[in-house]
Amino acid sequence: MTMDRKMLLNRRRFLFSSGAVTATALASPLLAQTQPYPTRPITMVVPFAAGGPTDAVARIVTGRMAATLGQSIVIENVGGADGVLGVGRVARAPADGYTLLTGQLGSNVLNGAVYKLPFDLLTDFEPISLLSSNPYVLIVKKDLPVSDMAELIRWMKANEGKVSMGVASTVQRVSGALLQKLTDTQFTLVPYRGAGPALQDVVAGQIELVIDQPSNMLPQLRAGTVKAIAVTANRRLTSAPDVPSNAEAGLPGLNISGWNAVWAPRNTPPDIVDKLNAAIVEALNDEGVKKKLSELGQDIPTPDQLKPKALGDFQKSEIDKWWPIVREAGIKIE
C-alpha cells in the first residue's frame, strides 16, 4: 500500500472517530435530561448541628423518602450563625434537586429580621413541603418559688435584675423578648451554644428559665428536675397533658410554634418539586414515621398544608407576623 493511501485511510479513521466522540458529547446532556429523577444520592442540608430537633425530624422523614425515590438521602449538618451558613449553602447550590434544605422558624423566618443575609428567604428558594410543627414550653428551675404564670410574673417583677433566661437560637431570643413585652418584665438573656447546655443550667439552677422544644425538655420534666409553666400555644400537649396552654395560664399572647419544612434552590424544575413533595407526603402518611414524630412532640400538618404553595404562603405569613415583633424589640445580630 502506498504512503498516500495509508495517510488517506488514517485521516478517514480520525474523522470518523472525532465525529463519534462529538455526537456522543452532544447526546450526553440530552440523555441526562431524559433520565428520570433522581439518578444519584440527594443531599439534605440541615443548618444546625446533629442531634437537635430539626436534625431528628429530617432524618426520620428522609429515611422514608429515600425508599420512595429509590436513592439515598445524605444528611449534611452545616451549623453556624443560627442556621445562616447552612441556608446559604443551599441558596448557592445547583437547582437540580440534588441539594435540599430542611429549615425551620428560626432559619427561614426570624433570621431575616436579625441578620443581614446574603440571600432572600422567599425568592431564592422553591418551597417543597411543610414537615411538622410543635409549640414550645416555658420551664423554670425546680426550686423557683412559683407554680403558675401569675406567680412567675410577680416573682420576676420582685426580682428584676436577678433573673436570667437561657437562649441558644434566634427563636429563643425572640421568645425571650416577647415574654418580656407581654409580662412587662426585664431579665437577662444569656447566650448558649446549644439548647442542651441551656437546659442543663436550668436543671442545675444556674439560670431561672428557658423556652424550649418539647423534645428537649420532656425527659427533664418527667424526671421532675424542672417545672413547666405553660405551653406556648392555645392547646395542651398530648405528651405533657398536665401543662396548661398559654391561654389557660393567662398569657394567650405567648404564641410560639416551631415548625420544620423542606426547600430547594430557586428555579428547581416543577416536575422535581412535585416528585419531592409526593415523596414527603408519602413519608408523612407512613405509620412508623408518624409514631416517631409523635414521640418528639411533633404534629403532622393536614393534607392541604403539605402543598408547595401552602408552604410558600405560610412562610410569608410567618414573616409578616414575626418581623415587626423582632424589630420592635430591637433584636439585631451583626
Short mmCIF file of C-alpha atoms in Angstrom, two decimals:
data_model
loop_
_atom_site.label_atom_id
_atom_site.label_comp_id
_atom_site.label_asym_id
_atom_site.label_seq_id
_atom_site.Cartn_x
_atom_site.Cartn_y
_atom_site.Cartn_z
CA MET A 1 0.00 0.00 0.00
CA THR A 2 1.38 3.39 -0.96
CA MET A 3 2.18 6.03 1.61
CA ASP A 4 -0.51 8.35 0.21
CA ARG A 5 -3.18 5.65 0.53
CA LYS A 6 -2.17 4.92 4.16
CA MET A 7 -2.41 8.61 5.02
CA LEU A 8 -5.87 8.80 3.42
CA LEU A 9 -7.16 5.82 5.42
CA ASN A 10 -5.76 7.17 8.69
CA ARG A 11 -7.39 10.55 8.03
CA ARG A 12 -10.78 8.86 7.42
CA ARG A 13 -10.44 6.85 10.66
CA PHE A 14 -9.62 10.05 12.59
CA LEU A 15 -12.58 11.95 11.17
CA PHE A 16 -14.95 9.06 11.92
CA SER A 17 -13.62 8.76 15.46
CA SER A 18 -13.87 12.51 16.06
CA GLY A 19 -17.40 12.59 14.73
CA ALA A 20 -18.45 9.74 17.02
CA VAL A 21 -16.97 11.48 20.06
CA THR A 22 -18.66 14.76 19.12
CA ALA A 23 -22.02 13.04 18.63
CA THR A 24 -21.70 11.31 21.99
CA ALA A 25 -20.76 14.57 23.73
CA LEU A 26 -23.77 16.33 22.20
CA ALA A 27 -26.10 13.50 23.10
CA SER A 28 -24.95 13.16 26.73
CA PRO A 29 -26.77 16.24 28.10
CA LEU A 30 -29.90 15.19 26.27
CA LEU A 31 -29.65 11.69 27.70
CA ALA A 32 -29.12 13.12 31.19
CA GLN A 33 -32.19 15.33 30.81
CA THR A 34 -34.38 12.40 29.82
CA GLN A 35 -33.25 10.15 32.68
CA PRO A 36 -35.87 10.01 35.47
CA TYR A 37 -35.01 12.00 38.60
CA PRO A 38 -33.25 11.07 40.83
CA THR A 39 -30.34 9.14 39.36
CA ARG A 40 -27.88 9.65 42.24
CA PRO A 41 -27.91 10.34 46.00
CA ILE A 42 -29.53 13.53 47.30
CA THR A 43 -28.01 15.82 49.94
CA MET A 44 -30.34 17.20 52.61
CA VAL A 45 -28.72 20.15 54.36
CA VAL A 46 -29.76 20.69 57.99
CA PRO A 47 -28.44 24.12 59.07
CA PHE A 48 -27.78 23.01 62.65
CA ALA A 49 -25.57 20.55 64.48
CA ALA A 50 -26.55 16.88 64.55
CA GLY A 51 -28.80 15.74 67.36
CA GLY A 52 -31.20 18.67 67.54
CA PRO A 53 -34.97 18.56 66.87
CA THR A 54 -34.75 19.73 63.24
CA ASP A 55 -32.00 17.20 62.55
CA ALA A 56 -34.10 14.43 64.12
CA VAL A 57 -37.17 15.30 62.03
CA ALA A 58 -35.09 15.44 58.84
CA ARG A 59 -33.57 12.02 59.47
CA ILE A 60 -36.94 10.42 60.20
CA VAL A 61 -38.63 11.80 57.09
CA THR A 62 -35.73 11.38 54.64
CA GLY A 63 -35.31 7.76 55.63
CA ARG A 64 -38.79 7.06 54.26
CA MET A 65 -38.37 9.44 51.29
CA ALA A 66 -35.29 7.52 50.15
CA ALA A 67 -37.33 4.33 49.85
CA THR A 68 -39.88 6.11 47.66
CA LEU A 69 -37.34 7.89 45.44
CA GLY A 70 -35.03 4.88 45.09
CA GLN A 71 -31.94 6.87 46.04
CA SER A 72 -30.21 7.51 49.36
CA ILE A 73 -30.57 10.91 51.03
CA VAL A 74 -27.48 12.05 52.91
CA ILE A 75 -27.92 14.45 55.82
CA GLU A 76 -25.31 17.22 55.81
CA ASN A 77 -25.21 19.24 59.06
CA VAL A 78 -23.96 22.75 58.30
CA GLY A 79 -24.17 24.64 61.59
CA GLY A 80 -23.22 28.21 62.36
CA ALA A 81 -24.83 31.66 62.76
CA ASP A 82 -28.22 30.28 63.83
CA GLY A 83 -28.59 28.43 60.52
CA VAL A 84 -27.44 31.20 58.17
CA LEU A 85 -24.45 29.22 56.86
CA GLY A 86 -26.46 26.11 56.03
CA VAL A 87 -29.29 28.01 54.36
CA GLY A 88 -26.73 29.93 52.32
CA ARG A 89 -25.16 26.66 51.23
CA VAL A 90 -28.45 25.61 49.63
CA ALA A 91 -29.14 29.06 48.15
CA ARG A 92 -25.90 28.73 46.14
CA ALA A 93 -26.45 25.09 45.11
CA PRO A 94 -27.44 23.99 41.59
CA ALA A 95 -31.19 23.90 41.00
CA ASP A 96 -31.20 20.23 40.04
CA GLY A 97 -32.97 18.62 43.02
CA TYR A 98 -29.83 17.09 44.48
CA THR A 99 -29.27 19.64 47.26
CA LEU A 100 -32.22 20.36 49.55
CA LEU A 101 -32.78 22.20 52.83
CA THR A 102 -34.66 21.24 55.97
CA GLY A 103 -35.18 24.55 57.76
CA GLN A 104 -37.48 25.96 60.40
CA LEU A 105 -38.94 29.09 62.02
CA GLY A 106 -35.56 30.48 63.07
CA SER A 107 -33.51 29.70 59.97
CA ASN A 108 -36.15 30.56 57.36
CA VAL A 109 -38.13 33.37 59.00
CA LEU A 110 -36.61 35.02 62.08
CA ASN A 111 -33.05 35.22 60.77
CA GLY A 112 -34.25 37.59 58.07
CA ALA A 113 -35.15 40.12 60.76
CA VAL A 114 -31.99 39.86 62.87
CA TYR A 115 -29.21 39.18 60.33
CA LYS A 116 -28.12 40.89 57.15
CA LEU A 117 -28.48 37.88 54.87
CA PRO A 118 -26.63 37.31 51.58
CA PHE A 119 -29.77 35.68 50.15
CA ASP A 120 -33.53 36.23 50.12
CA LEU A 121 -35.54 33.79 52.22
CA LEU A 122 -38.53 33.91 49.88
CA THR A 123 -37.21 34.43 46.34
CA ASP A 124 -34.03 32.33 46.48
CA PHE A 125 -35.81 29.06 47.31
CA GLU A 126 -38.55 26.81 45.97
CA PRO A 127 -40.90 25.58 48.73
CA ILE A 128 -41.37 21.81 48.74
CA SER A 129 -43.43 20.92 51.82
CA LEU A 130 -44.06 21.59 55.48
CA LEU A 131 -42.96 18.60 57.59
CA SER A 132 -44.13 19.10 61.16
CA SER A 133 -44.90 21.67 63.83
CA ASN A 134 -44.80 21.94 67.59
CA PRO A 135 -45.27 24.60 70.26
CA TYR A 136 -42.58 25.39 72.82
CA VAL A 137 -42.77 25.12 76.60
CA LEU A 138 -41.79 27.71 79.22
CA ILE A 139 -39.92 25.93 82.00
CA VAL A 140 -38.24 27.17 85.20
CA LYS A 141 -35.75 25.72 87.63
CA LYS A 142 -37.16 23.27 90.14
CA ASP A 143 -36.71 25.35 93.29
CA LEU A 144 -38.14 28.60 91.92
CA PRO A 145 -40.96 29.55 94.34
CA VAL A 146 -43.69 29.69 91.68
CA SER A 147 -46.26 27.25 90.39
CA ASP A 148 -48.07 29.17 87.65
CA MET A 149 -47.73 32.11 85.26
CA ALA A 150 -49.20 34.72 87.61
CA GLU A 151 -46.77 33.76 90.37
CA LEU A 152 -43.86 33.73 87.90
CA ILE A 153 -44.65 37.25 86.68
CA ARG A 154 -44.91 38.58 90.25
CA TRP A 155 -41.63 36.89 91.17
CA MET A 156 -39.82 38.28 88.12
CA LYS A 157 -41.02 41.83 88.88
CA ALA A 158 -39.94 41.47 92.50
CA ASN A 159 -36.52 40.18 91.45
CA GLU A 160 -35.79 42.41 88.49
CA GLY A 161 -32.12 42.34 87.60
CA LYS A 162 -31.64 38.90 89.11
CA VAL A 163 -33.50 36.79 86.55
CA SER A 164 -31.76 35.01 83.65
CA MET A 165 -33.17 33.16 80.66
CA GLY A 166 -31.05 30.85 78.51
CA VAL A 167 -31.14 31.45 74.74
CA ALA A 168 -29.36 29.33 72.14
CA SER A 169 -31.14 30.32 68.93
CA THR A 170 -32.94 33.14 67.18
CA VAL A 171 -36.25 31.55 68.17
CA GLN A 172 -35.30 31.59 71.84
CA ARG A 173 -34.03 35.18 71.70
CA VAL A 174 -37.27 36.32 70.09
CA SER A 175 -39.30 34.25 72.57
CA GLY A 176 -37.50 35.93 75.47
CA ALA A 177 -38.14 39.38 74.03
CA LEU A 178 -41.82 38.54 73.53
CA LEU A 179 -42.13 37.23 77.09
CA GLN A 180 -40.64 40.46 78.47
CA LYS A 181 -43.05 42.55 76.42
CA LEU A 182 -46.14 40.55 77.39
CA THR A 183 -45.29 40.46 81.10
CA ASP A 184 -43.77 43.96 81.35
CA THR A 185 -40.64 42.49 82.93
CA GLN A 186 -36.91 42.76 82.32
CA PHE A 187 -34.45 39.90 82.60
CA THR A 188 -31.08 38.91 81.20
CA LEU A 189 -30.91 36.80 78.04
CA VAL A 190 -27.88 34.55 78.48
CA PRO A 191 -26.45 33.21 75.18
CA TYR A 192 -25.62 29.49 74.85
CA ARG A 193 -24.03 27.47 72.07
CA GLY A 194 -26.90 24.98 72.14
CA ALA A 195 -30.29 24.30 73.70
CA GLY A 196 -28.87 21.34 75.64
CA PRO A 197 -26.39 23.36 77.74
CA ALA A 198 -29.06 25.99 78.46
CA LEU A 199 -31.44 23.31 79.70
CA GLN A 200 -28.68 21.76 81.81
CA ASP A 201 -28.12 25.10 83.53
CA VAL A 202 -31.83 25.36 84.35
CA VAL A 203 -31.65 21.87 85.86
CA ALA A 204 -28.54 22.89 87.82
CA GLY A 205 -30.21 26.11 88.99
CA GLN A 206 -27.65 28.39 87.30
CA ILE A 207 -30.37 30.24 85.35
CA GLU A 208 -34.06 30.63 86.11
CA LEU A 209 -35.94 29.84 82.92
CA VAL A 210 -35.87 28.80 79.28
CA ILE A 211 -38.38 28.40 76.47
CA ASP A 212 -37.58 25.18 74.62
CA GLN A 213 -38.98 22.50 72.34
CA PRO A 214 -40.85 19.59 73.97
CA SER A 215 -38.44 17.01 72.57
CA ASN A 216 -35.61 18.63 74.54
CA MET A 217 -37.29 19.22 77.89
CA LEU A 218 -39.83 16.39 78.26
CA PRO A 219 -37.31 13.93 79.79
CA GLN A 220 -36.34 16.52 82.43
CA LEU A 221 -39.96 17.42 83.11
CA ARG A 222 -40.89 13.77 83.59
CA ALA A 223 -37.89 13.31 85.89
CA GLY A 224 -39.06 16.24 88.00
CA THR A 225 -35.84 18.23 87.57
CA VAL A 226 -37.65 21.29 86.12
CA LYS A 227 -41.13 22.83 86.35
CA ALA A 228 -43.27 23.65 83.31
CA ILE A 229 -45.30 26.86 83.47
CA ALA A 230 -47.10 26.90 80.10
CA VAL A 231 -47.21 25.60 76.55
CA THR A 232 -46.71 28.41 74.02
CA ALA A 233 -49.92 27.52 72.17
CA ASN A 234 -53.67 27.59 72.75
CA ARG A 235 -53.77 23.85 73.37
CA ARG A 236 -52.11 21.38 75.69
CA LEU A 237 -49.52 18.86 74.58
CA THR A 238 -50.63 15.24 74.37
CA SER A 239 -47.14 14.34 75.57
CA ALA A 240 -47.47 16.64 78.63
CA PRO A 241 -51.21 16.94 79.32
CA ASP A 242 -50.75 18.49 82.78
CA VAL A 243 -49.03 21.61 81.44
CA PRO A 244 -51.57 24.42 80.79
CA SER A 245 -51.88 26.17 77.44
CA ASN A 246 -50.85 29.81 77.17
CA ALA A 247 -54.49 30.94 77.42
CA GLU A 248 -55.15 28.73 80.44
CA ALA A 249 -52.00 30.16 82.03
CA GLY A 250 -53.29 33.69 81.48
CA LEU A 251 -50.86 34.73 78.71
CA PRO A 252 -52.52 33.94 75.35
CA GLY A 253 -50.13 36.25 73.51
CA LEU A 254 -47.24 33.87 74.23
CA ASN A 255 -47.93 32.02 71.00
CA ILE A 256 -44.75 30.49 69.56
CA SER A 257 -44.98 27.44 67.35
CA GLY A 258 -41.88 25.86 65.89
CA TRP A 259 -42.05 24.03 62.58
CA ASN A 260 -39.85 22.26 60.03
CA ALA A 261 -40.07 22.31 56.24
CA VAL A 262 -38.14 21.48 53.07
CA TRP A 263 -36.96 23.84 50.31
CA ALA A 264 -34.92 23.53 47.12
CA PRO A 265 -32.82 26.21 45.39
CA ARG A 266 -34.66 28.74 43.23
CA ASN A 267 -35.58 27.57 39.70
CA THR A 268 -35.63 23.87 40.57
CA PRO A 269 -37.83 22.34 37.83
CA PRO A 270 -41.53 21.97 38.77
CA ASP A 271 -41.56 18.25 37.98
CA ILE A 272 -38.74 17.69 40.50
CA VAL A 273 -40.53 19.82 43.10
CA ASP A 274 -43.69 17.74 42.58
CA LYS A 275 -41.78 14.46 42.87
CA LEU A 276 -40.10 15.54 46.10
CA ASN A 277 -43.39 16.78 47.51
CA ALA A 278 -45.08 13.45 46.71
CA ALA A 279 -42.27 11.57 48.46
CA ILE A 280 -42.66 13.74 51.58
CA VAL A 281 -46.44 13.29 51.64
CA GLU A 282 -45.98 9.53 51.35
CA ALA A 283 -43.43 9.59 54.18
CA LEU A 284 -45.73 11.58 56.47
CA ASN A 285 -48.53 9.07 55.84
CA ASP A 286 -46.30 6.20 56.97
CA GLU A 287 -47.36 4.89 60.39
CA GLY A 288 -43.78 4.38 61.52
CA VAL A 289 -42.88 7.96 60.64
CA LYS A 290 -45.99 9.26 62.40
CA LYS A 291 -45.10 7.37 65.57
CA LYS A 292 -41.51 8.64 65.63
CA LEU A 293 -42.56 12.25 65.06
CA SER A 294 -45.22 11.99 67.76
CA GLU A 295 -42.60 10.78 70.22
CA LEU A 296 -40.71 14.01 69.54
CA GLY A 297 -43.80 16.10 70.28
CA GLN A 298 -44.21 16.94 66.58
CA ASP A 299 -47.59 17.41 64.89
CA ILE A 300 -48.06 16.39 61.24
CA PRO A 301 -49.75 19.03 59.05
CA THR A 302 -53.09 18.44 57.35
CA PRO A 303 -53.03 17.40 53.65
CA ASP A 304 -53.83 20.92 52.40
CA GLN A 305 -50.86 22.27 54.37
CA LEU A 306 -48.43 19.92 52.60
CA LYS A 307 -48.61 21.52 49.15
CA PRO A 308 -45.62 23.59 47.94
CA LYS A 309 -47.74 26.74 47.55
CA ALA A 310 -49.12 26.26 51.05
CA LEU A 311 -45.58 26.30 52.46
CA GLY A 312 -44.74 29.45 50.48
CA ASP A 313 -47.87 31.21 51.75
CA PHE A 314 -47.25 30.03 55.32
CA GLN A 315 -43.63 31.21 55.32
CA LYS A 316 -44.72 34.64 54.05
CA SER A 317 -47.39 34.88 56.77
CA GLU A 318 -44.82 33.97 59.43
CA ILE A 319 -42.51 36.72 58.16
CA ASP A 320 -45.39 39.22 58.25
CA LYS A 321 -46.16 38.15 61.83
CA TRP A 322 -42.69 37.95 63.37
CA TRP A 323 -40.52 40.58 61.70
CA PRO A 324 -42.43 43.55 63.21
CA ILE A 325 -42.22 41.93 66.67
CA VAL A 326 -38.48 41.35 66.30
CA ARG A 327 -37.82 44.87 65.07
CA GLU A 328 -39.96 46.46 67.77
CA ALA A 329 -37.96 44.51 70.36
CA GLY A 330 -34.74 45.87 68.85
CA ILE A 331 -33.16 42.44 68.33
CA LYS A 332 -30.32 42.68 65.82
CA ILE A 333 -27.29 40.48 65.22
CA GLU A 334 -24.45 41.75 63.04
#
